[in-house]
Coordinates of N, CA and C in Angstrom, one line a residue:
M158 N 7.4 -9.1 -13.8 CA 6.7 -7.8 -13.7 C 5.2 -8.0 -13.5
H159 N 4.5 -7.0 -12.9 CA 3.1 -7.1 -12.7 C 2.4 -6.6 -13.9
T160 N 1.7 -7.5 -14.6 CA 1.1 -7.1 -15.9 C -0.4 -7.1 -15.9
H161 N -1.0 -7.5 -14.8 CA -2.5 -7.4 -14.8 C -2.9 -7.3 -13.3
H162 N -4.2 -6.9 -13.2 CA -4.8 -6.8 -11.8 C -5.1 -8.1 -11.3
D163 N -4.5 -8.5 -10.2 CA -4.7 -9.8 -9.6 C -5.6 -9.9 -8.4
G164 N -6.1 -8.7 -8.0 CA -7.1 -8.7 -6.9 C -6.4 -8.9 -5.6
S165 N -5.1 -8.9 -5.5 CA -4.5 -9.2 -4.2 C -3.8 -7.9 -3.6
A166 N -4.2 -7.6 -2.4 CA -3.6 -6.4 -1.8 C -2.5 -6.9 -0.8
A167 N -2.5 -8.2 -0.5 CA -1.6 -8.6 0.6 C -0.2 -8.7 0.2
G168 N 0.0 -9.4 -1.0 CA 1.4 -9.6 -1.4 C 1.8 -8.6 -2.5
A169 N 2.8 -7.8 -2.2 CA 3.2 -6.8 -3.2 C 4.4 -7.4 -4.0
A170 N 4.2 -7.4 -5.3 CA 5.2 -7.8 -6.2 C 6.4 -6.8 -6.1
T171 N 7.6 -7.2 -6.3 CA 8.7 -6.3 -6.1 C 9.7 -6.3 -7.2
D172 N 10.0 -5.2 -7.7 CA 11.1 -5.0 -8.7 C 12.2 -4.2 -8.0
T173 N 13.3 -4.8 -7.8 CA 14.4 -4.2 -6.9 C 15.4 -3.5 -7.8
T174 N 15.1 -3.2 -9.0 CA 16.1 -2.6 -9.9 C 16.2 -1.0 -9.8
A175 N 15.4 -0.4 -8.9 CA 15.4 1.0 -8.8 C 16.8 1.5 -8.3
E176 N 17.1 2.8 -8.6 CA 18.3 3.4 -8.0 C 18.2 3.3 -6.5
P177 N 19.2 2.7 -5.9 CA 19.1 2.5 -4.4 C 18.9 3.8 -3.6
S178 N 19.6 4.8 -4.1 CA 19.5 6.1 -3.4 C 18.1 6.6 -3.3
V179 N 17.4 6.5 -4.4 CA 16.0 7.0 -4.4 C 15.1 6.1 -3.5
R180 N 15.2 4.8 -3.8 CA 14.4 3.9 -3.0 C 14.7 4.0 -1.5
D181 N 16.0 4.0 -1.2 CA 16.4 4.1 0.2 C 15.9 5.4 0.9
W182 N 16.0 6.5 0.1 CA 15.6 7.8 0.7 C 14.1 7.8 1.1
W183 N 13.3 7.2 0.1 CA 11.9 7.2 0.4 C 11.5 6.2 1.5
E184 N 12.2 5.1 1.5 CA 12.0 4.1 2.6 C 12.2 4.7 3.9
A185 N 13.4 5.5 4.0 CA 13.7 6.1 5.3 C 12.7 7.2 5.6
R186 N 12.2 7.9 4.6 CA 11.1 8.9 4.9 C 9.9 8.3 5.5
Y187 N 9.4 7.2 4.8 CA 8.2 6.5 5.3 C 8.4 5.9 6.7
A188 N 9.7 5.4 6.9 CA 10.0 4.8 8.2 C 10.0 5.7 9.4
E189 N 10.1 7.0 9.1 CA 10.2 8.0 10.2 C 9.0 8.0 11.1
R190 N 7.8 7.8 10.6 CA 6.7 7.7 11.5 C 5.6 6.8 10.8
D191 N 4.5 6.6 11.5 CA 3.5 5.6 11.1 C 2.8 6.0 9.8
G192 N 2.7 7.3 9.5 CA 2.0 7.7 8.3 C 2.4 9.1 8.0
I193 N 2.9 9.4 6.7 CA 3.3 10.7 6.4 C 2.3 11.5 5.6
W194 N 1.3 10.8 5.1 CA 0.2 11.5 4.4 C -1.1 11.3 5.1
S195 N -2.1 12.0 4.7 CA -3.4 12.0 5.5 C -4.2 10.7 5.4
G196 N -4.0 10.0 4.3 CA -4.8 8.8 4.0 C -6.1 9.2 3.2
R197 N -6.4 10.5 3.1 CA -7.6 10.9 2.4 C -7.2 11.0 0.9
V198 N -8.3 10.9 0.1 CA -8.1 11.1 -1.4 C -7.7 12.5 -1.6
N199 N -6.9 12.8 -2.7 CA -6.5 14.1 -3.0 C -7.7 14.8 -3.7
A200 N -7.9 16.1 -3.4 CA -9.1 16.8 -3.9 C -9.2 16.8 -5.4
V201 N -8.1 16.9 -6.1 CA -8.2 17.0 -7.6 C -8.8 15.7 -8.1
L202 N -8.2 14.6 -7.7 CA -8.6 13.3 -8.1 C -10.1 13.1 -7.9
A203 N -10.5 13.4 -6.7 CA -11.9 13.2 -6.3 C -12.9 14.0 -7.2
S204 N -12.5 15.3 -7.5 CA -13.4 16.1 -8.3 C -13.4 15.7 -9.8
V205 N -12.2 15.4 -10.3 CA -12.1 15.1 -11.7 C -12.7 13.7 -12.1
T206 N -12.6 12.7 -11.2 CA -13.2 11.4 -11.5 C -14.6 11.3 -11.2
W207 N -15.2 12.3 -10.6 CA -16.6 12.3 -10.3 C -17.4 12.2 -11.6
G208 N -18.2 11.2 -11.7 CA -19.0 11.1 -12.9 C -18.4 10.2 -14.1
L209 N -17.1 9.9 -13.9 CA -16.5 9.1 -14.9 C -17.0 7.6 -14.7
P210 N -17.2 6.9 -15.8 CA -17.6 5.5 -15.6 C -16.4 4.7 -15.0
V211 N -16.7 3.9 -14.0 CA -15.7 3.2 -13.3 C -15.1 2.1 -14.2
G212 N -13.9 1.8 -14.0 CA -13.2 0.7 -14.7 C -11.9 0.3 -14.0
R213 N -10.9 0.2 -14.7 CA -9.6 -0.1 -14.2 C -8.7 1.2 -14.0
A214 N -8.2 1.4 -12.8 CA -7.4 2.6 -12.6 C -6.0 2.2 -12.2
L215 N -5.0 3.0 -12.5 CA -3.6 2.8 -12.2 C -3.1 4.1 -11.6
D216 N -2.5 4.0 -10.3 CA -2.0 5.2 -9.6 C -0.5 5.1 -9.5
L217 N 0.2 6.0 -10.2 CA 1.7 5.9 -10.3 C 2.3 6.8 -9.2
G218 N 3.1 6.2 -8.3 CA 3.6 6.9 -7.2 C 2.5 7.0 -6.1
C219 N 1.9 5.9 -5.8 CA 0.7 5.9 -5.0 C 0.9 6.2 -3.5
G220 N 2.2 6.1 -3.0 CA 2.5 6.4 -1.6 C 1.8 5.4 -0.7
E221 N 1.1 5.9 0.3 CA 0.4 5.0 1.3 C -1.0 4.6 0.8
G222 N -1.3 4.9 -0.4 CA -2.5 4.3 -1.0 C -3.8 5.0 -0.8
G223 N -3.8 6.2 -0.3 CA -5.1 6.9 -0.1 C -6.0 7.0 -1.3
D224 N -5.4 7.3 -2.4 CA -6.2 7.5 -3.7 C -6.6 6.1 -4.2
V225 N -5.7 5.1 -4.1 CA -6.1 3.7 -4.5 C -7.3 3.2 -3.8
V226 N -7.3 3.4 -2.4 CA -8.4 2.9 -1.6 C -9.7 3.7 -1.9
W227 N -9.6 5.0 -2.1 CA -10.7 5.8 -2.4 C -11.3 5.3 -3.8
L228 N -10.5 5.2 -4.8 CA -11.0 4.7 -6.1 C -11.7 3.4 -6.0
A229 N -11.1 2.5 -5.2 CA -11.8 1.2 -5.0 C -13.1 1.3 -4.3
E230 N -13.2 2.2 -3.4 CA -14.5 2.5 -2.7 C -15.5 3.0 -3.7
Q231 N -15.1 3.7 -4.7 CA -16.0 4.2 -5.7 C -16.4 3.1 -6.8
G232 N -15.7 1.9 -6.7 CA -16.1 0.8 -7.6 C -15.0 0.5 -8.6
W233 N -13.9 1.3 -8.6 CA -12.8 1.0 -9.5 C -12.0 -0.2 -9.1
D234 N -11.4 -0.9 -10.0 CA -10.3 -1.9 -9.8 C -9.1 -1.1 -9.9
A235 N -8.4 -0.9 -8.7 CA -7.3 0.1 -8.7 C -6.0 -0.6 -8.3
T236 N -4.9 -0.2 -9.1 CA -3.6 -0.7 -8.8 C -2.7 0.5 -8.5
G237 N -1.9 0.4 -7.4 CA -1.0 1.4 -7.0 C 0.5 0.9 -7.2
I238 N 1.3 1.8 -7.7 CA 2.7 1.5 -7.9 C 3.5 2.5 -7.1
D239 N 4.5 2.0 -6.4 CA 5.4 2.9 -5.6 C 6.7 2.2 -5.3
L240 N 7.8 3.0 -5.1 CA 9.1 2.5 -4.8 C 9.1 1.9 -3.3
S241 N 8.3 2.4 -2.4 CA 8.5 2.1 -1.0 C 7.6 1.0 -0.6
V242 N 8.2 -0.1 -0.2 CA 7.5 -1.3 0.3 C 6.7 -0.9 1.6
T243 N 7.4 -0.1 2.4 CA 6.7 0.4 3.7 C 5.4 1.1 3.4
A244 N 5.4 2.0 2.4 CA 4.2 2.8 2.0 C 3.2 1.8 1.5
L245 N 3.5 0.9 0.7 CA 2.6 -0.1 0.1 C 2.0 -1.0 1.1
Q246 N 2.7 -1.4 2.1 CA 2.2 -2.2 3.2 C 1.1 -1.4 3.9
R247 N 1.3 -0.1 4.1 CA 0.3 0.7 4.7 C -1.0 0.8 3.8
G248 N -0.7 0.9 2.5 CA -1.9 0.9 1.6 C -2.7 -0.3 1.6
S249 N -2.0 -1.5 1.7 CA -2.7 -2.8 1.8 C -3.5 -2.9 3.0
R250 N -2.9 -2.4 4.1 CA -3.7 -2.4 5.4 C -4.9 -1.5 5.3
A251 N -4.8 -0.4 4.7 CA -5.9 0.6 4.5 C -7.0 0.0 3.7
A252 N -6.6 -0.8 2.6 CA -7.6 -1.4 1.7 C -8.3 -2.5 2.5
V253 N -7.6 -3.3 3.3 CA -8.3 -4.3 4.1 C -9.3 -3.6 5.1
A254 N -8.8 -2.6 5.7 CA -9.6 -1.9 6.7 C -10.9 -1.3 6.1
A255 N -10.8 -0.9 4.8 CA -11.9 -0.3 4.1 C -12.8 -1.4 3.4
G256 N -12.3 -2.6 3.5 CA -13.1 -3.7 2.9 C -13.0 -3.7 1.4
V257 N -12.0 -3.2 0.8 CA -11.8 -3.1 -0.7 C -10.6 -3.9 -1.2
E258 N -10.1 -4.8 -0.4 CA -8.9 -5.5 -0.8 C -9.0 -6.3 -2.1
D259 N -10.3 -6.7 -2.3 CA -10.5 -7.4 -3.6 C -10.4 -6.6 -4.8
R260 N -10.5 -5.2 -4.7 CA -10.5 -4.3 -5.8 C -9.2 -3.5 -5.8
T261 N -8.2 -3.9 -5.0 CA -6.9 -3.2 -5.0 C -5.7 -4.1 -5.2
A262 N -4.7 -3.6 -5.8 CA -3.4 -4.3 -5.8 C -2.3 -3.2 -5.7
F263 N -1.2 -3.6 -5.0 CA -0.1 -2.7 -4.7 C 1.2 -3.4 -5.2
V264 N 2.0 -2.7 -6.0 CA 3.2 -3.2 -6.6 C 4.4 -2.3 -6.3
A265 N 5.4 -2.9 -5.7 CA 6.6 -2.2 -5.4 C 7.5 -2.3 -6.7
A266 N 7.8 -1.1 -7.3 CA 8.6 -1.1 -8.5 C 9.1 0.3 -8.8
D267 N 10.1 0.4 -9.6 CA 10.7 1.7 -10.0 C 9.9 2.1 -11.3
L268 N 9.2 3.2 -11.2 CA 8.4 3.7 -12.3 C 9.2 4.0 -13.5
A269 N 10.5 4.3 -13.4 CA 11.3 4.5 -14.6 C 11.5 3.3 -15.4
R270 N 11.3 2.1 -14.8 CA 11.5 0.9 -15.5 C 10.2 0.0 -15.6
W271 N 9.3 0.2 -14.7 CA 8.1 -0.6 -14.7 C 7.3 -0.5 -16.0
D272 N 6.8 -1.7 -16.4 CA 6.0 -1.7 -17.7 C 4.9 -2.7 -17.5
T273 N 3.9 -2.6 -18.3 CA 2.7 -3.5 -18.2 C 2.1 -3.6 -19.6
A274 N 1.5 -4.8 -19.9 CA 0.8 -4.9 -21.1 C -0.7 -4.5 -20.9
A275 N -1.1 -4.3 -19.7 CA -2.4 -3.9 -19.4 C -2.7 -2.4 -19.8
R276 N -3.9 -2.1 -20.1 CA -4.3 -0.7 -20.4 C -5.5 -0.4 -19.4
Y277 N -5.4 0.9 -19.0 CA -6.3 1.3 -17.9 C -7.2 2.4 -18.3
D278 N -8.4 2.4 -17.7 CA -9.4 3.5 -18.0 C -9.1 4.8 -17.4
L279 N -8.3 4.8 -16.3 CA -7.8 6.0 -15.7 C -6.3 5.7 -15.2
V280 N -5.4 6.6 -15.7 CA -4.1 6.5 -15.2 C -3.8 7.9 -14.5
T281 N -3.4 7.8 -13.2 CA -3.2 9.1 -12.5 C -1.9 9.1 -11.9
A282 N -1.3 10.3 -11.9 CA 0.0 10.6 -11.3 C -0.2 11.8 -10.5
S283 N -0.2 11.7 -9.2 CA -0.5 12.8 -8.3 C 0.7 13.2 -7.5
F284 N 1.2 14.4 -7.7 CA 2.3 15.0 -6.9 C 3.6 14.0 -7.1
L285 N 3.8 13.6 -8.3 CA 4.9 12.7 -8.6 C 6.2 13.6 -8.7
Q286 N 6.6 14.2 -7.5 CA 7.7 15.1 -7.5 C 8.6 14.6 -6.3
S287 N 9.9 14.5 -6.5 CA 10.7 13.9 -5.5 C 11.9 14.8 -5.3
W288 N 12.2 15.2 -4.1 CA 13.3 16.0 -3.7 C 13.7 15.6 -2.3
P289 N 15.0 15.6 -1.9 CA 16.1 16.1 -2.7 C 16.6 15.0 -3.7
V290 N 16.1 13.8 -3.6 CA 16.5 12.8 -4.6 C 15.6 12.9 -5.8
E291 N 16.2 12.9 -7.0 CA 15.4 13.1 -8.2 C 15.0 11.8 -8.9
I292 N 13.8 11.9 -9.6 CA 13.4 10.8 -10.4 C 13.2 11.3 -11.8
P293 N 13.2 10.4 -12.8 CA 13.1 10.9 -14.2 C 11.6 11.2 -14.5
R294 N 11.1 12.2 -13.9 CA 9.6 12.5 -13.9 C 9.1 12.6 -15.4
A295 N 9.8 13.3 -16.2 CA 9.3 13.5 -17.6 C 9.1 12.2 -18.3
D296 N 10.1 11.3 -18.2 CA 10.1 10.0 -18.8 C 8.9 9.2 -18.2
I297 N 8.7 9.2 -16.9 CA 7.7 8.5 -16.3 C 6.3 8.9 -16.8
L298 N 6.1 10.3 -16.9 CA 4.8 10.8 -17.4 C 4.6 10.4 -18.8
R299 N 5.6 10.4 -19.7 CA 5.4 10.0 -21.1 C 5.0 8.6 -21.1
R300 N 5.7 7.7 -20.3 CA 5.3 6.3 -20.3 C 3.9 6.1 -19.8
A301 N 3.5 6.9 -18.8 CA 2.1 6.8 -18.3 C 1.1 6.9 -19.3
A302 N 1.3 7.8 -20.3 CA 0.3 8.0 -21.3 C 0.1 6.7 -22.1
G303 N 1.1 5.9 -22.2 CA 1.0 4.7 -22.9 C 0.2 3.6 -22.2
F304 N -0.1 3.8 -21.0 CA -0.8 2.8 -20.2 C -2.3 3.1 -20.3
V305 N -2.8 4.1 -21.0 CA -4.2 4.5 -21.0 C -4.9 3.7 -22.1
A306 N -6.0 3.2 -21.8 CA -6.9 2.5 -22.8 C -7.6 3.5 -23.7
A307 N -8.0 3.1 -24.9 CA -8.8 4.0 -25.7 C -10.1 4.3 -25.0
G308 N -10.4 5.6 -25.0 CA -11.5 6.1 -24.3 C -11.2 6.5 -22.8
G309 N -10.0 6.1 -22.4 CA -9.6 6.4 -21.0 C -9.0 7.8 -20.8
H310 N -8.7 8.0 -19.5 CA -8.2 9.4 -19.1 C -6.9 9.3 -18.4
L311 N -6.1 10.3 -18.7 CA -4.8 10.5 -18.0 C -4.9 11.8 -17.1
L312 N -4.6 11.6 -15.8 CA -4.7 12.8 -14.9 C -3.3 13.0 -14.3
V313 N -2.7 14.2 -14.5 CA -1.4 14.5 -13.9 C -1.7 15.7 -13.0
T314 N -1.5 15.6 -11.7 CA -1.6 16.6 -10.7 C -0.2 16.9 -10.1
A315 N 0.1 18.2 -10.0 CA 1.5 18.5 -9.5 C 1.4 19.7 -8.6
H316 N 2.3 19.8 -7.7 CA 2.5 21.1 -6.9 C 3.0 22.1 -7.9
A317 N 2.2 23.2 -8.1 CA 2.5 24.3 -9.0 C 3.3 25.4 -8.3
A318 N 3.3 25.2 -7.0 CA 4.0 26.2 -6.1 C 4.5 25.5 -4.8
P319 N 5.3 26.0 -4.0 CA 5.8 25.3 -2.8 C 4.6 24.9 -2.0
P320 N 4.6 23.6 -1.5 CA 3.4 23.1 -0.8 C 3.3 23.7 0.6
H321 N 4.4 24.3 1.1 CA 4.3 25.0 2.4 C 5.4 26.1 2.5
D322 N 5.3 26.9 3.5 CA 6.1 28.1 3.5 C 7.5 27.8 4.0
D323 N 7.7 26.8 4.8 CA 9.0 26.5 5.4 C 9.8 25.6 4.5
L324 N 10.3 26.2 3.5 CA 11.0 25.4 2.4 C 12.4 25.0 2.9
P325 N 12.8 23.7 2.7 CA 14.2 23.3 3.0 C 15.0 23.9 1.8
P326 N 16.3 24.0 2.1 CA 17.2 24.7 1.0 C 17.1 24.0 -0.3
E327 N 17.0 22.7 -0.4 CA 17.0 22.0 -1.7 C 15.8 22.3 -2.5
L328 N 14.7 22.9 -1.9 CA 13.5 23.2 -2.6 C 13.5 24.6 -3.2
R329 N 14.4 25.4 -2.7 CA 14.4 26.8 -3.2 C 14.8 27.0 -4.6
E330 N 15.5 26.0 -5.2 CA 15.9 26.1 -6.6 C 15.0 25.2 -7.4
Y331 N 14.0 24.5 -6.8 CA 13.2 23.6 -7.6 C 12.2 24.4 -8.4
R332 N 12.0 24.0 -9.7 CA 11.1 24.7 -10.6 C 9.8 23.9 -10.6
F333 N 8.8 24.4 -10.0 CA 7.5 23.8 -9.9 C 6.8 23.8 -11.3
P334 N 6.2 22.7 -11.8 CA 5.7 22.7 -13.1 C 4.3 23.4 -13.2
A335 N 4.1 24.2 -14.3 CA 2.9 24.7 -14.7 C 2.2 23.7 -15.6
P336 N 0.9 23.8 -15.8 CA 0.2 22.9 -16.7 C 0.8 22.8 -18.1
A337 N 1.2 23.9 -18.6 CA 1.9 23.9 -20.0 C 3.2 23.1 -20.0
D338 N 3.9 23.2 -18.8 CA 5.1 22.4 -18.7 C 4.8 20.9 -18.8
D339 N 3.8 20.4 -18.1 CA 3.5 19.0 -18.1 C 2.9 18.6 -19.4
L340 N 2.1 19.5 -20.1 CA 1.6 19.1 -21.4 C 2.8 19.0 -22.4
A341 N 3.8 19.8 -22.3 CA 5.0 19.8 -23.2 C 5.7 18.5 -22.9
V342 N 5.8 18.1 -21.6 CA 6.5 16.8 -21.3 C 5.8 15.6 -21.9
L343 N 4.4 15.6 -21.8 CA 3.6 14.5 -22.2 C 3.7 14.2 -23.7
Q344 N 3.8 15.3 -24.5 CA 3.9 15.2 -26.0 C 2.8 14.4 -26.6
L345 N 1.6 14.8 -26.2 CA 0.4 14.0 -26.6 C 0.1 14.3 -28.1
D346 N -0.3 13.3 -28.8 CA -0.6 13.5 -30.2 C -2.0 13.8 -30.5
D347 N -2.5 13.7 -31.7 CA -3.8 14.1 -32.1 C -4.9 13.1 -31.7
R348 N -4.5 12.0 -31.1 CA -5.5 11.0 -30.6 C -6.0 11.5 -29.2
W349 N -5.4 12.5 -28.6 CA -5.8 13.0 -27.3 C -6.6 14.2 -27.3
D350 N -7.6 14.3 -26.5 CA -8.3 15.6 -26.2 C -7.9 16.1 -24.8
V351 N -7.3 17.3 -24.7 CA -7.0 17.8 -23.5 C -8.2 18.5 -22.9
L352 N -8.7 18.0 -21.8 CA -9.9 18.5 -21.2 C -9.7 19.5 -20.1
V353 N -8.6 19.4 -19.4 CA -8.3 20.4 -18.4 C -6.8 20.6 -18.4
A354 N -6.4 21.9 -18.4 CA -5.0 22.3 -18.2 C -5.0 23.6 -17.5
E355 N -5.0 23.5 -16.2 CA -5.1 24.8 -15.4 C -4.5 24.6 -14.0
V356 N -4.3 25.8 -13.3 CA -3.8 25.8 -12.0 C -5.0 26.0 -11.1
R357 N -5.2 25.2 -10.1 CA -6.3 25.2 -9.1 C -5.8 25.6 -7.7
P358 N -6.3 26.6 -7.1 CA -6.0 26.8 -5.7 C -6.7 25.9 -4.8
R359 N -6.1 25.6 -3.7 CA -6.6 24.6 -2.7 C -6.2 25.0 -1.3
T360 N -7.0 24.9 -0.3 CA -6.6 25.1 1.0 C -6.2 23.8 1.7
A361 N -4.9 23.8 2.1 CA -4.4 22.6 2.8 C -4.1 22.9 4.2
M362 N -3.7 21.9 5.0 CA -3.4 22.1 6.4 C -1.9 21.8 6.6
T363 N -1.2 22.7 7.3 CA 0.2 22.4 7.7 C 0.2 21.3 8.7
P364 N 1.4 20.7 8.9 CA 1.5 19.6 9.9 C 1.1 20.1 11.3
E365 N 1.1 21.4 11.5 CA 0.7 21.9 12.8 C -0.8 22.2 12.9
G366 N -1.5 21.9 11.7 CA -3.0 22.1 11.7 C -3.5 23.4 11.3
D367 N -2.6 24.3 10.7 CA -3.0 25.6 10.3 C -3.3 25.6 8.8
P368 N -4.4 26.2 8.3 CA -4.8 26.2 6.9 C -3.8 27.2 6.1
H369 N -3.5 26.8 4.9 CA -2.8 27.6 4.0 C -3.1 27.3 2.6
E370 N -2.9 28.3 1.7 CA -3.3 28.1 0.3 C -2.2 27.5 -0.5
V371 N -2.5 26.5 -1.3 CA -1.5 25.9 -2.2 C -2.1 25.9 -3.6
L372 N -1.2 25.7 -4.6 CA -1.6 25.7 -6.0 C -1.3 24.4 -6.6
D373 N -2.3 23.8 -7.3 CA -2.1 22.5 -8.0 C -2.2 22.7 -9.5
S374 N -1.2 22.1 -10.2 CA -1.3 22.1 -11.6 C -2.0 20.8 -12.0
V375 N -3.1 21.0 -12.9 CA -3.9 19.9 -13.2 C -4.0 19.7 -14.7
V376 N -3.6 18.6 -15.2 CA -3.8 18.2 -16.6 C -4.6 17.0 -16.7
L377 N -5.7 17.0 -17.4 CA -6.6 15.9 -17.7 C -6.8 15.7 -19.2
A378 N -6.4 14.6 -19.7 CA -6.6 14.3 -21.2 C -7.3 13.0 -21.4
R379 N -8.0 12.9 -22.5 CA -8.7 11.7 -22.8 C -8.2 11.1 -24.1
L380 N -7.9 9.8 -24.1 CA -7.4 9.2 -25.3 C -8.6 8.8 -26.2
T381 N -8.8 9.4 -27.3 CA -10.0 9.2 -28.1 C -10.0 7.9 -28.8
R382 N -8.8 7.5 -29.2 CA -8.7 6.2 -29.9 C -7.3 5.6 -29.7
G383 N -7.2 4.3 -29.7 CA -6.0 3.6 -29.4 C -5.0 3.6 -30.6

């Protein structure tokens, strides 16, 4: 298992114990075209981390690495974890293109099982929602809190409403989390200060390039002591 930042973006460590159906579904999704995300940092992460002292960051479910690369550009040592090797290869290439490969690492692993002895100044999970294949999101988020160093921050950002109007059938029954839902899942004890727990509106673009309003659930907490 990957237990520390090794400064290498080129070789992704691999844990192949993930449920094949989940891993295969996401591999197929990423293989559909050259890039399924914008490559830009997500707005919540950019606004929340502004002004935080840089250190070591961990991005859970990092996809194609847009947030990892952005964090590295801000001076963080950033590690991204994802099931999809295809997505991580794109993240590695983006890090090289941005000249931040020395401050990034990408690890292919199942977040339900991945563990590390390292502790991070920022642990972020952005839109860690999977459909139609499910992941044990609540368990993953609870484990994420354990990766935060004393004085560090945990940021959980989620779709609080459908991300677009053209919903596939499997999404119509999906219950999008509110901040209170994610706080309940995290089960944070009195060592934590909850700094943000709110829904934030955001204007996003459809694949066709049309603007539309979306809602993000944002939970930011600081671990006051280890």
